[in-house]
PDB file of C-alpha atoms and ligand atoms in Angstrom:
ATOM      1  CA  UNK A 265      31.760  27.368 -22.031  1.00  0.00           C
ATOM      2  CA  UNK A 266      28.870  25.158 -21.749  1.00  0.00           C
ATOM      3  CA  UNK A 267      27.918  23.242 -18.533  1.00  0.00           C
ATOM      4  CA  UNK A 268      25.931  20.683 -20.556  1.00  0.00           C
ATOM      5  CA  UNK A 269      26.751  16.879 -19.522  1.00  0.00           C
ATOM      6  CA  UNK A 270      25.123  14.561 -22.227  1.00  0.00           C
ATOM      7  CA  UNK A 271      23.391  11.773 -20.170  1.00  0.00           C
ATOM      8  CA  UNK A 272      23.827   7.903 -20.998  1.00  0.00           C
ATOM      9  CA  UNK A 273      20.850   7.944 -23.318  1.00  0.00           C
ATOM     10  CA  UNK A 274      19.512  10.881 -24.887  1.00  0.00           C
ATOM     11  CA  UNK A 275      15.608  11.486 -24.398  1.00  0.00           C
ATOM     12  CA  UNK A 276      13.356  14.252 -26.155  1.00  0.00           C
ATOM     13  CA  UNK A 277      12.202  16.202 -23.248  1.00  0.00           C
ATOM     14  CA  UNK A 278      12.208  19.756 -24.090  1.00  0.00           C
ATOM     15  CA  UNK A 279      11.849  21.950 -27.108  1.00  0.00           C
ATOM     16  CA  UNK A 280      15.390  22.547 -28.719  1.00  0.00           C
ATOM     17  CA  UNK A 281      14.842  26.374 -29.092  1.00  0.00           C
ATOM     18  CA  UNK A 282      15.601  28.416 -32.237  1.00  0.00           C
ATOM     19  CA  UNK A 283      13.598  28.877 -35.504  1.00  0.00           C
ATOM     20  CA  UNK A 284      11.692  25.174 -36.724  1.00  0.00           C
ATOM     21  CA  UNK A 285      12.293  23.895 -33.092  1.00  0.00           C
ATOM     22  CA  UNK A 286       8.515  23.179 -33.355  1.00  0.00           C
ATOM     23  CA  UNK A 287       8.206  21.142 -36.519  1.00  0.00           C
ATOM     24  CA  UNK A 288      11.606  19.281 -35.215  1.00  0.00           C
ATOM     25  CA  UNK A 289      10.809  15.069 -33.949  1.00  0.00           C
ATOM     26  CA  UNK A 290      13.027  12.585 -33.284  1.00  0.00           C
ATOM     27  CA  UNK A 291      10.805   9.817 -35.033  1.00  0.00           C
ATOM     28  CA  UNK A 292       9.066  10.001 -38.598  1.00  0.00           C
ATOM     29  CA  UNK A 293       5.741   8.967 -40.305  1.00  0.00           C
ATOM     30  CA  UNK A 294       2.528  10.809 -40.479  1.00  0.00           C
ATOM     31  CA  UNK A 295       1.093  12.881 -37.820  1.00  0.00           C
ATOM     32  CA  UNK A 296      -2.250  13.129 -39.247  1.00  0.00           C
ATOM     33  CA  UNK A 297      -4.584  12.288 -41.949  1.00  0.00           C
ATOM     34  CA  UNK A 298      -4.646  14.324 -44.894  1.00  0.00           C
ATOM     35  CA  UNK A 299      -5.031  13.482 -48.759  1.00  0.00           C
ATOM     36  CA  UNK A 300      -2.942  15.500 -51.285  1.00  0.00           C
ATOM     37  CA  UNK A 301      -4.676  17.983 -53.735  1.00  0.00           C
ATOM     38  CA  UNK A 302      -4.049  16.821 -57.412  1.00  0.00           C
ATOM     39  CA  UNK A 303      -4.445  18.727 -60.465  1.00  0.00           C
ATOM     40  CA  UNK A 304      -5.176  18.440 -64.378  1.00  0.00           C
ATOM     41  CA  UNK A 305      -1.253  18.221 -65.567  1.00  0.00           C
ATOM     42  CA  UNK A 306       0.888  14.959 -66.137  1.00  0.00           C
ATOM     43  CA  UNK A 307       3.002  16.180 -63.028  1.00  0.00           C
ATOM     44  CA  UNK A 308       1.994  17.138 -59.686  1.00  0.00           C
ATOM     45  CA  UNK A 309       4.965  18.579 -57.485  1.00  0.00           C
ATOM     46  CA  UNK A 310       4.364  19.105 -53.673  1.00  0.00           C
ATOM     47  CA  UNK A 311       6.902  21.689 -52.497  1.00  0.00           C
ATOM     48  CA  UNK A 312       7.738  25.528 -51.087  1.00  0.00           C
ATOM     49  CA  UNK A 313      10.405  27.957 -52.504  1.00  0.00           C
ATOM     50  CA  UNK A 314      13.426  26.485 -50.390  1.00  0.00           C
ATOM     51  CA  UNK A 315      16.289  26.161 -52.140  1.00  0.00           C
ATOM     52  CA  UNK A 316      15.759  22.400 -52.384  1.00  0.00           C
ATOM     53  CA  UNK A 317      11.927  23.238 -53.672  1.00  0.00           C
ATOM     54  CA  UNK A 318      13.393  25.906 -56.346  1.00  0.00           C
ATOM     55  CA  UNK A 319      15.181  22.718 -58.037  1.00  0.00           C
ATOM     56  CA  UNK A 320      12.204  21.142 -59.147  1.00  0.00           C
ATOM     57  CA  UNK A 321      10.022  24.471 -60.476  1.00  0.00           C
ATOM     58  CA  UNK A 322      13.339  25.787 -62.281  1.00  0.00           C
ATOM     59  CA  UNK A 323      13.540  22.385 -63.760  1.00  0.00           C
ATOM     60  CA  UNK A 324       9.995  22.282 -64.939  1.00  0.00           C
ATOM     61  CA  UNK A 325       9.964  25.845 -66.303  1.00  0.00           C
ATOM     62  CA  UNK A 326      13.428  25.228 -67.928  1.00  0.00           C
ATOM     63  CA  UNK A 327      11.802  22.488 -69.528  1.00  0.00           C
ATOM     64  CA  UNK A 328       8.348  24.288 -70.960  1.00  0.00           C
ATOM     65  CA  UNK A 329      10.971  27.211 -71.966  1.00  0.00           C
ATOM     66  CA  UNK A 330      12.487  24.514 -74.305  1.00  0.00           C
ATOM     67  CA  UNK A 331       8.998  23.686 -75.326  1.00  0.00           C
ATOM     68  CA  UNK A 332       8.497  20.670 -73.928  1.00  0.00           C
ATOM     69  CA  UNK A 333       4.682  21.089 -73.538  1.00  0.00           C
ATOM     70  CA  UNK A 334       4.727  17.650 -71.823  1.00  0.00           C
ATOM     71  CA  UNK A 335       6.300  18.969 -68.846  1.00  0.00           C
ATOM     72  CA  UNK A 336       3.180  21.099 -67.736  1.00  0.00           C
ATOM     73  CA  UNK A 337       2.852  20.651 -63.851  1.00  0.00           C
ATOM     74  CA  UNK A 338       0.633  21.496 -61.135  1.00  0.00           C
ATOM     75  CA  UNK A 339       2.818  23.040 -57.823  1.00  0.00           C
ATOM     76  CA  UNK A 340       1.235  22.705 -54.533  1.00  0.00           C
ATOM     77  CA  UNK A 341       2.274  24.290 -51.555  1.00  0.00           C
ATOM     78  CA  UNK A 342       3.678  22.332 -48.508  1.00  0.00           C
ATOM     79  CA  UNK A 343       3.572  24.626 -45.715  1.00  0.00           C
ATOM     80  CA  UNK A 344       6.322  22.988 -43.836  1.00  0.00           C
ATOM     81  CA  UNK A 345       5.904  25.351 -40.789  1.00  0.00           C
ATOM     82  CA  UNK A 346       2.545  24.406 -40.080  1.00  0.00           C
ATOM     83  CA  UNK A 347       3.418  20.722 -40.155  1.00  0.00           C
ATOM     84  CA  UNK A 348       1.846  19.592 -43.683  1.00  0.00           C
ATOM     85  CA  UNK A 349       5.046  17.488 -44.444  1.00  0.00           C
ATOM     86  CA  UNK A 350       3.682  15.034 -41.718  1.00  0.00           C
ATOM     87  CA  UNK A 351       0.207  14.564 -43.510  1.00  0.00           C
ATOM     88  CA  UNK A 352      -0.558  10.891 -44.530  1.00  0.00           C
ATOM     89  CA  UNK A 353      -0.658  11.923 -48.176  1.00  0.00           C
ATOM     90  CA  UNK A 354       2.784  13.447 -48.153  1.00  0.00           C
ATOM     91  CA  UNK A 355       4.291  10.828 -46.179  1.00  0.00           C
ATOM     92  CA  UNK A 356       2.936   8.265 -48.766  1.00  0.00           C
ATOM     93  CA  UNK A 357       5.112  10.414 -51.614  1.00  0.00           C
ATOM     94  CA  UNK A 358       7.709  11.304 -49.456  1.00  0.00           C
ATOM     95  CA  UNK A 359       8.437   8.711 -46.347  1.00  0.00           C
ATOM     96  CA  UNK A 360      11.282  11.528 -45.145  1.00  0.00           C
ATOM     97  CA  UNK A 361       8.613  13.990 -44.727  1.00  0.00           C
ATOM     98  CA  UNK A 362      10.669  16.441 -46.706  1.00  0.00           C
ATOM     99  CA  UNK A 363       9.797  18.709 -49.696  1.00  0.00           C
ATOM    100  CA  UNK A 364       9.776  18.737 -52.563  1.00  0.00           C
ATOM    101  CA  UNK A 365       8.003  15.694 -53.405  1.00  0.00           C
ATOM    102  CA  UNK A 366       6.456  14.438 -56.744  1.00  0.00           C
ATOM    103  CA  UNK A 367       3.960  12.562 -58.321  1.00  0.00           C
ATOM    104  CA  UNK A 368       4.725  11.670 -61.972  1.00  0.00           C
ATOM    105  CA  UNK A 369       0.946  10.740 -63.750  1.00  0.00           C
ATOM    106  CA  UNK A 370       2.351  10.680 -67.291  1.00  0.00           C
ATOM    107  CA  UNK A 371       2.084   7.013 -67.483  1.00  0.00           C
ATOM    108  CA  UNK A 372      -0.386   4.079 -66.629  1.00  0.00           C
ATOM    109  CA  UNK A 373       0.330   4.422 -62.683  1.00  0.00           C
ATOM    110  CA  UNK A 374       1.297   7.352 -61.040  1.00  0.00           C
ATOM    111  CA  UNK A 375       4.928   7.201 -59.742  1.00  0.00           C
ATOM    112  CA  UNK A 376       6.295   9.047 -56.847  1.00  0.00           C
ATOM    113  CA  UNK A 377       9.695  10.720 -56.846  1.00  0.00           C
ATOM    114  CA  UNK A 378      11.747  11.992 -53.809  1.00  0.00           C
ATOM    115  CA  UNK A 379      14.590  13.508 -53.321  1.00  0.00           C
ATOM    116  CA  UNK A 380      15.501  17.018 -55.107  1.00  0.00           C
ATOM    117  CA  UNK A 381      18.267  15.151 -56.812  1.00  0.00           C
ATOM    118  CA  UNK A 382      16.137  11.968 -58.258  1.00  0.00           C
ATOM    119  CA  UNK A 383      13.487  14.461 -59.297  1.00  0.00           C
ATOM    120  CA  UNK A 384      16.001  16.181 -61.495  1.00  0.00           C
ATOM    121  CA  UNK A 385      17.394  12.731 -62.822  1.00  0.00           C
ATOM    122  CA  UNK A 386      13.644  11.476 -63.743  1.00  0.00           C
ATOM    123  CA  UNK A 387      12.743  14.611 -65.290  1.00  0.00           C
ATOM    124  CA  UNK A 388      15.982  14.933 -67.158  1.00  0.00           C
ATOM    125  CA  UNK A 389      15.921  11.351 -68.411  1.00  0.00           C
ATOM    126  CA  UNK A 390      12.319  11.873 -69.471  1.00  0.00           C
ATOM    127  CA  UNK A 391      12.762  14.544 -71.325  1.00  0.00           C
ATOM    128  CA  UNK A 392      16.372  14.220 -72.500  1.00  0.00           C
ATOM    129  CA  UNK A 393      17.689  17.592 -71.403  1.00  0.00           C
ATOM    130  CA  UNK A 394      20.192  18.928 -69.180  1.00  0.00           C
ATOM    131  CA  UNK A 395      21.971  15.675 -68.503  1.00  0.00           C
ATOM    132  CA  UNK A 396      24.313  14.099 -71.038  1.00  0.00           C
ATOM    133  CA  UNK A 397      22.886  10.469 -72.426  1.00  0.00           C
ATOM    134  CA  UNK A 398      26.619   9.251 -71.833  1.00  0.00           C
ATOM    135  CA  UNK A 399      29.916   9.603 -71.619  1.00  0.00           C
ATOM    136  CA  UNK A 400      32.551  11.724 -69.318  1.00  0.00           C
ATOM    137  CA  UNK A 401      30.191  14.674 -69.702  1.00  0.00           C
ATOM    138  CA  UNK A 402      27.205  12.566 -68.083  1.00  0.00           C
ATOM    139  CA  UNK A 403      29.890  11.270 -64.953  1.00  0.00           C
ATOM    140  CA  UNK A 404      30.863  15.076 -64.752  1.00  0.00           C
ATOM    141  CA  UNK A 405      26.946  16.359 -64.353  1.00  0.00           C
ATOM    142  CA  UNK A 406      26.185  13.534 -61.829  1.00  0.00           C
ATOM    143  CA  UNK A 407      29.168  13.955 -59.942  1.00  0.00           C
ATOM    144  CA  UNK A 408      28.255  17.910 -59.323  1.00  0.00           C
ATOM    145  CA  UNK A 409      24.781  16.983 -58.727  1.00  0.00           C
ATOM    146  CA  UNK A 410      25.491  14.593 -55.893  1.00  0.00           C
ATOM    147  CA  UNK A 411      28.312  17.001 -54.621  1.00  0.00           C
ATOM    148  CA  UNK A 412      25.474  19.065 -54.117  1.00  0.00           C
ATOM    149  CA  UNK A 413      23.439  16.758 -52.057  1.00  0.00           C
ATOM    150  CA  UNK A 414      26.210  15.967 -49.845  1.00  0.00           C
ATOM    151  CA  UNK A 415      27.720  19.554 -49.360  1.00  0.00           C
ATOM    152  CA  UNK A 416      24.426  22.135 -49.279  1.00  0.00           C
ATOM    153  CA  UNK A 417      23.509  20.554 -45.726  1.00  0.00           C
ATOM    154  CA  UNK A 418      26.869  21.901 -44.254  1.00  0.00           C
ATOM    155  CA  UNK A 419      25.554  25.322 -45.861  1.00  0.00           C
ATOM    156  CA  UNK A 420      22.123  25.341 -44.954  1.00  0.00           C
ATOM    157  CA  UNK A 421      21.671  22.640 -41.825  1.00  0.00           C
ATOM    158  CA  UNK A 422      25.123  23.865 -40.401  1.00  0.00           C
ATOM    159  CA  UNK A 423      25.898  27.548 -41.415  1.00  0.00           C
ATOM    160  CA  UNK A 424      22.902  28.883 -42.010  1.00  0.00           C
ATOM    161  CA  UNK A 425      20.981  27.550 -39.051  1.00  0.00           C
ATOM    162  CA  UNK A 426      23.959  28.650 -36.479  1.00  0.00           C
ATOM    163  CA  UNK A 427      24.352  31.990 -38.297  1.00  0.00           C
ATOM    164  CA  UNK A 428      20.606  32.876 -38.788  1.00  0.00           C
ATOM    165  CA  UNK A 429      18.021  30.284 -36.649  1.00  0.00           C
ATOM    166  CA  UNK A 430      19.813  28.909 -33.457  1.00  0.00           C
ATOM    167  CA  UNK A 431      18.447  30.658 -29.991  1.00  0.00           C
ATOM    168  CA  UNK A 432      22.053  31.784 -29.256  1.00  0.00           C
ATOM    169  CA  UNK A 433      25.131  32.625 -31.286  1.00  0.00           C
ATOM    170  CA  UNK A 434      27.768  29.855 -30.729  1.00  0.00           C
ATOM    171  CA  UNK A 435      30.439  31.039 -31.854  1.00  0.00           C
ATOM    172  CA  UNK A 436      32.347  27.352 -32.451  1.00  0.00           C
ATOM    173  CA  UNK A 437      29.686  26.154 -34.469  1.00  0.00           C
ATOM    174  CA  UNK A 438      29.539  29.317 -36.790  1.00  0.00           C
ATOM    175  CA  UNK A 439      33.590  29.286 -37.117  1.00  0.00           C
ATOM    176  CA  UNK A 440      33.146  25.505 -38.127  1.00  0.00           C
ATOM    177  CA  UNK A 441      30.782  25.671 -40.790  1.00  0.00           C
ATOM    178  CA  UNK A 442      31.691  29.206 -41.816  1.00  0.00           C
ATOM    179  CA  UNK A 443      34.863  27.427 -42.586  1.00  0.00           C
ATOM    180  CA  UNK A 444      33.566  24.949 -44.525  1.00  0.00           C
ATOM    181  CA  UNK A 445      30.905  27.364 -46.785  1.00  0.00           C
ATOM    182  CA  UNK A 446      33.915  29.028 -47.260  1.00  0.00           C
ATOM    183  CA  UNK A 447      35.793  25.968 -48.805  1.00  0.00           C
ATOM    184  CA  UNK A 448      32.604  25.078 -50.649  1.00  0.00           C
ATOM    185  CA  UNK A 449      32.416  28.604 -52.285  1.00  0.00           C
ATOM    186  CA  UNK A 450      36.231  28.255 -53.135  1.00  0.00           C
ATOM    187  CA  UNK A 451      35.381  24.589 -54.827  1.00  0.00           C
ATOM    188  CA  UNK A 452      32.891  26.265 -57.163  1.00  0.00           C
ATOM    189  CA  UNK A 453      34.915  29.483 -57.510  1.00  0.00           C
ATOM    190  CA  UNK A 454      37.701  27.160 -58.968  1.00  0.00           C
ATOM    191  CA  UNK A 455      35.557  25.214 -61.047  1.00  0.00           C
ATOM    192  CA  UNK A 456      33.576  28.421 -62.931  1.00  0.00           C
ATOM    193  CA  UNK A 457      37.166  29.753 -63.502  1.00  0.00           C
ATOM    194  CA  UNK A 458      37.694  27.108 -65.846  1.00  0.00           C
ATOM    195  CA  UNK A 459      34.388  26.205 -66.865  1.00  0.00           C
ATOM    196  CA  UNK A 460      31.421  28.357 -68.137  1.00  0.00           C
ATOM    197  CA  UNK A 461      29.104  26.338 -66.338  1.00  0.00           C
ATOM    198  CA  UNK A 462      29.555  23.616 -63.542  1.00  0.00           C
ATOM    199  CA  UNK A 463      29.817  20.915 -65.894  1.00  0.00           C
ATOM    200  CA  UNK A 464      30.945  21.865 -68.704  1.00  0.00           C
ATOM    201  CA  UNK A 465      30.131  24.409 -71.617  1.00  0.00           C
ATOM    202  CA  UNK A 466      26.482  23.459 -71.216  1.00  0.00           C
ATOM    203  CA  UNK A 467      23.944  24.247 -68.573  1.00  0.00           C
ATOM    204  CA  UNK A 468      22.985  21.208 -66.817  1.00  0.00           C
ATOM    205  CA  UNK A 469      21.151  19.778 -63.673  1.00  0.00           C
ATOM    206  CA  UNK A 470      24.008  20.344 -61.730  1.00  0.00           C
ATOM    207  CA  UNK A 471      23.624  23.939 -62.346  1.00  0.00           C
ATOM    208  CA  UNK A 472      19.862  24.168 -61.444  1.00  0.00           C
ATOM    209  CA  UNK A 473      20.936  22.101 -58.193  1.00  0.00           C
ATOM    210  CA  UNK A 474      23.665  24.279 -57.287  1.00  0.00           C
ATOM    211  CA  UNK A 475      22.208  27.714 -57.999  1.00  0.00           C
ATOM    212  CA  UNK A 476      19.706  28.156 -55.433  1.00  0.00           C
ATOM    213  CA  UNK A 477      21.944  27.421 -52.702  1.00  0.00           C
ATOM    214  CA  UNK A 478      25.241  28.564 -53.448  1.00  0.00           C
ATOM    215  CA  UNK A 479      23.780  31.409 -55.646  1.00  0.00           C
ATOM    216  CA  UNK A 480      21.158  32.312 -53.090  1.00  0.00           C
ATOM    217  CA  UNK A 481      23.880  32.724 -50.546  1.00  0.00           C
ATOM    218  CA  UNK A 482      26.078  34.881 -52.846  1.00  0.00           C
ATOM    219  CA  UNK A 483      22.976  37.072 -54.314  1.00  0.00           C
ATOM    220  CA  UNK A 484      22.241  37.981 -50.615  1.00  0.00           C
ATOM    221  CA  UNK A 485      18.565  36.202 -50.607  1.00  0.00           C
ATOM    222  CA  UNK A 486      19.146  33.404 -48.325  1.00  0.00           C
ATOM    223  CA  UNK A 487      20.633  34.494 -44.700  1.00  0.00           C
ATOM    224  CA  UNK A 488      20.653  38.216 -44.002  1.00  0.00           C
ATOM    225  CA  UNK A 489      23.888  39.202 -43.823  1.00  0.00           C
ATOM    226  CA  UNK A 490      25.810  36.090 -44.977  1.00  0.00           C
ATOM    227  CA  UNK A 491      27.012  37.309 -48.104  1.00  0.00           C
ATOM    228  CA  UNK A 492      28.819  40.175 -46.603  1.00  0.00           C
ATOM    229  CA  UNK A 493      30.126  37.804 -43.114  1.00  0.00           C
ATOM    230  CA  UNK A 494      31.251  34.893 -45.917  1.00  0.00           C
ATOM    231  CA  UNK A 495      32.571  37.513 -47.936  1.00  0.00           C
ATOM    232  CA  UNK A 496      30.962  36.047 -51.364  1.00  0.00           C
ATOM    233  CA  UNK A 497      31.817  38.922 -53.423  1.00  0.00           C
ATOM    234  CA  UNK A 498      35.855  37.418 -53.313  1.00  0.00           C
ATOM    235  CA  UNK A 499      34.401  34.704 -55.547  1.00  0.00           C
ATOM    236  CA  UNK A 500      34.370  36.476 -58.940  1.00  0.00           C
ATOM    237  CA  UNK A 501      33.953  33.431 -61.225  1.00  0.00           C
ATOM    238  CA  UNK A 502      30.886  32.131 -58.974  1.00  0.00           C
ATOM    239  CA  UNK A 503      29.328  35.666 -58.769  1.00  0.00           C
ATOM    240  CA  UNK A 504      29.538  36.020 -62.963  1.00  0.00           C
ATOM    241  CA  UNK A 505      27.853  32.398 -62.794  1.00  0.00           C
ATOM    242  CA  UNK A 506      25.257  33.186 -60.157  1.00  0.00           C
ATOM    243  CA  UNK A 507      24.202  36.462 -61.696  1.00  0.00           C
ATOM    244  CA  UNK A 508      23.823  34.884 -65.285  1.00  0.00           C
ATOM    245  CA  UNK A 509      21.402  31.942 -63.848  1.00  0.00           C
ATOM    246  CA  UNK A 510      19.653  34.320 -62.170  1.00  0.00           C
ATOM    247  CA  UNK A 511      18.348  36.360 -65.202  1.00  0.00           C
ATOM    248  CA  UNK A 512      17.418  32.982 -67.101  1.00  0.00           C
ATOM    249  CA  UNK A 513      13.471  33.633 -67.674  1.00  0.00           C
ATOM    250  CA  UNK A 514      12.736  30.501 -66.389  1.00  0.00           C
ATOM    251  CA  UNK A 515      14.751  31.125 -63.155  1.00  0.00           C
ATOM    252  CA  UNK A 516      12.950  34.137 -62.537  1.00  0.00           C
ATOM    253  CA  UNK A 517       9.532  31.905 -62.804  1.00  0.00           C
ATOM    254  CA  UNK A 518      10.690  28.892 -61.056  1.00  0.00           C
ATOM    255  CA  UNK A 519      12.297  30.558 -57.872  1.00  0.00           C
ATOM    256  CA  UNK A 520       8.569  31.915 -57.003  1.00  0.00           C
ATOM    257  CA  UNK A 521       6.388  29.131 -57.382  1.00  0.00           C
ATOM    258  CA  UNK A 522       5.184  28.288 -53.875  1.00  0.00           C
ATOM    259  CA  UNK A 523       6.533  31.345 -52.656  1.00  0.00           C
ATOM    260  CA  UNK A 524       5.100  32.176 -49.389  1.00  0.00           C
ATOM    261  CA  UNK A 525       6.942  35.276 -48.278  1.00  0.00           C
ATOM    262  CA  UNK A 526       8.661  38.411 -49.454  1.00  0.00           C
ATOM    263  CA  UNK A 527       7.986  40.783 -52.180  1.00  0.00           C
ATOM    264  CA  UNK A 528       4.012  39.863 -53.112  1.00  0.00           C
ATOM    265  CA  UNK A 529       5.089  40.372 -56.651  1.00  0.00           C
ATOM    266  CA  UNK A 530       7.442  37.241 -56.133  1.00  0.00           C
ATOM    267  CA  UNK A 531       5.243  34.990 -54.145  1.00  0.00           C
ATOM    268  CA  UNK A 532       2.986  32.531 -56.553  1.00  0.00           C
ATOM    269  CA  UNK A 533       1.267  30.147 -53.715  1.00  0.00           C
ATOM    270  CA  UNK A 534       0.237  27.665 -56.439  1.00  0.00           C
ATOM    271  CA  UNK A 535       0.832  27.130 -59.575  1.00  0.00           C
ATOM    272  CA  UNK A 536      -1.540  25.364 -62.633  1.00  0.00           C
ATOM    273  CA  UNK A 537      -0.615  27.549 -65.759  1.00  0.00           C
ATOM    274  CA  UNK A 538       1.891  29.543 -67.633  1.00  0.00           C
ATOM    275  CA  UNK A 539      -0.475  32.651 -67.112  1.00  0.00           C
ATOM    276  CA  UNK A 540      -0.124  32.481 -63.342  1.00  0.00           C
ATOM    277  CA  UNK A 541       2.856  34.516 -63.240  1.00  0.00           C
ATOM    278  CA  UNK A 542       1.166  37.201 -64.985  1.00  0.00           C
ATOM    279  CA  UNK A 543      -2.168  36.715 -63.059  1.00  0.00           C
ATOM    280  CA  UNK A 544      -2.155  35.077 -59.865  1.00  0.00           C
ATOM    281  CA  UNK A 545       1.196  36.769 -57.601  1.00  0.00           C
ATOM    282  CA  UNK A 546       0.165  37.857 -54.394  1.00  0.00           C
ATOM    283  CA  UNK A 547       0.608  41.338 -55.581  1.00  0.00           C
ATOM    284  CA  UNK A 548      -2.533  40.803 -58.157  1.00  0.00           C
ATOM    285  CA  UNK A 549      -4.729  38.880 -55.922  1.00  0.00           C
ATOM    286  CA  UNK A 550      -6.894  40.061 -52.756  1.00  0.00           C
ATOM    287  CA  UNK A 551      -4.858  40.999 -49.692  1.00  0.00           C
ATOM    288  CA  UNK A 552      -6.551  38.567 -47.699  1.00  0.00           C
ATOM    289  CA  UNK A 553      -4.013  36.481 -49.113  1.00  0.00           C
ATOM    290  CA  UNK A 554      -1.312  38.046 -46.968  1.00  0.00           C
ATOM    291  CA  UNK A 555       2.528  36.939 -46.719  1.00  0.00           C
ATOM    292  CA  UNK A 556       2.960  34.138 -44.317  1.00  0.00           C
ATOM    293  CA  UNK A 557       5.226  33.952 -41.562  1.00  0.00           C
ATOM    294  CA  UNK A 558       7.607  31.336 -42.491  1.00  0.00           C
ATOM    295  CA  UNK A 559      10.612  32.547 -44.207  1.00  0.00           C
ATOM    296  CA  UNK A 560      11.011  29.958 -47.186  1.00  0.00           C
ATOM    297  CA  UNK A 561      13.704  31.488 -49.063  1.00  0.00           C
ATOM    298  CA  UNK A 562      16.926  29.574 -46.801  1.00  0.00           C
ATOM    299  CA  UNK A 563      15.746  26.651 -44.898  1.00  0.00           C
TER     300      UNK A 563
HETATM  301  N1  GSH B 293      18.007  16.178 -49.504  1.00  0.00           N
HETATM  302  C1  GSH B 293      16.583  16.717 -49.428  1.00  0.00           C
HETATM  303  C2  GSH B 293      16.199  17.972 -48.629  1.00  0.00           C
HETATM  304  C3  GSH B 293      15.121  18.264 -48.281  1.00  0.00           C
HETATM  305  C4  GSH B 293      14.824  19.283 -47.281  1.00  0.00           C
HETATM  306  O1  GSH B 293      15.836  19.351 -46.458  1.00  0.00           O
HETATM  307  N2  GSH B 293      13.876  19.950 -47.405  1.00  0.00           N
HETATM  308  C5  GSH B 293      13.761  20.650 -46.095  1.00  0.00           C
HETATM  309  C6  GSH B 293      12.902  21.864 -46.539  1.00  0.00           C
HETATM  310  S1  GSH B 293      14.223  22.879 -47.724  1.00  0.00           S
HETATM  311  C7  GSH B 293      12.224  20.320 -45.576  1.00  0.00           C
HETATM  312  O2  GSH B 293      11.259  19.678 -46.043  1.00  0.00           O
HETATM  313  N3  GSH B 293      11.800  20.614 -43.975  1.00  0.00           N
HETATM  314  C8  GSH B 293      10.952  20.340 -43.517  1.00  0.00           C
HETATM  315  C9  GSH B 293      11.371  19.272 -42.239  1.00  0.00           C
HETATM  316  O3  GSH B 293      12.429  18.961 -42.037  1.00  0.00           O
HETATM  317  O4  GSH B 293       9.874  18.766 -41.484  1.00  0.00           O
HETATM  318  C10 GSH B 293      16.245  16.953 -50.791  1.00  0.00           C
HETATM  319  O5  GSH B 293      17.205  17.408 -51.456  1.00  0.00           O
HETATM  320  O6  GSH B 293      15.232  16.887 -51.529  1.00  0.00           O
END
């Protein structure tokens, strides 16, 4: 057992240890001046291919797949391991300093949108896709969308952090968050036993929000060994759904946007054009742009 006795008032005195400790601070606001780049398209996305970031690039690719040419976007990488999220331009778009963040420049004035759930609703309403306009179907979709926003921090910040990133393996913390992660997988599995997609017979922003987190762990992409540790193969309905969504062309594209690590053919650092997927993944560019150190699949 730890001998740590908390002082009466907590102070930020030493690094907490573990991966990402160097970027964690107990204060908000910018640390440096840096303007964000702006491309030619109506939507400017500032992101990284973590599960939270993938939701939005998948949404854009799904809209384009449906033929919405007005959904063209520029996606710029925010290197959170280097502290890009604390630059003045980024903080002006998201005062919470987290990816993803969007500037919608399709109207007379730029509109900032932060928090992945808000971005998905903004785009769904703008294009009239993936979110029923009214009635019980809309309520069901929003319920599962907000379920994800409340639940995934226990999967990522709780389970994933203590399983993969903490400086030591703390049994109490791993047990606590494994219990909750498995309970959440069971919630989804039971839902997907009775429904093709999360909110009903149609694919919606609830699937787009939930898949990168829960599909990512179940497909063994997020934290090495986590799928076996949590026995995710036992959630058969969830596995059926995870594999099916993984095969969607827009998902195959969206999940590699702003991806800075892993297989070079699955890294598209910046996305400015539909042709970038064929021409500008890292395997096609100079070897000088080699894979970067931060693992972005599972933060
Ligand atoms: N609730 C937020 C969570 C966003 C979030 O946690 N983003 C992480 C990456 S997955 C981040 O930017 N972390 C940087 C930091 O904490 O400094 C959302 O859904 O948009």
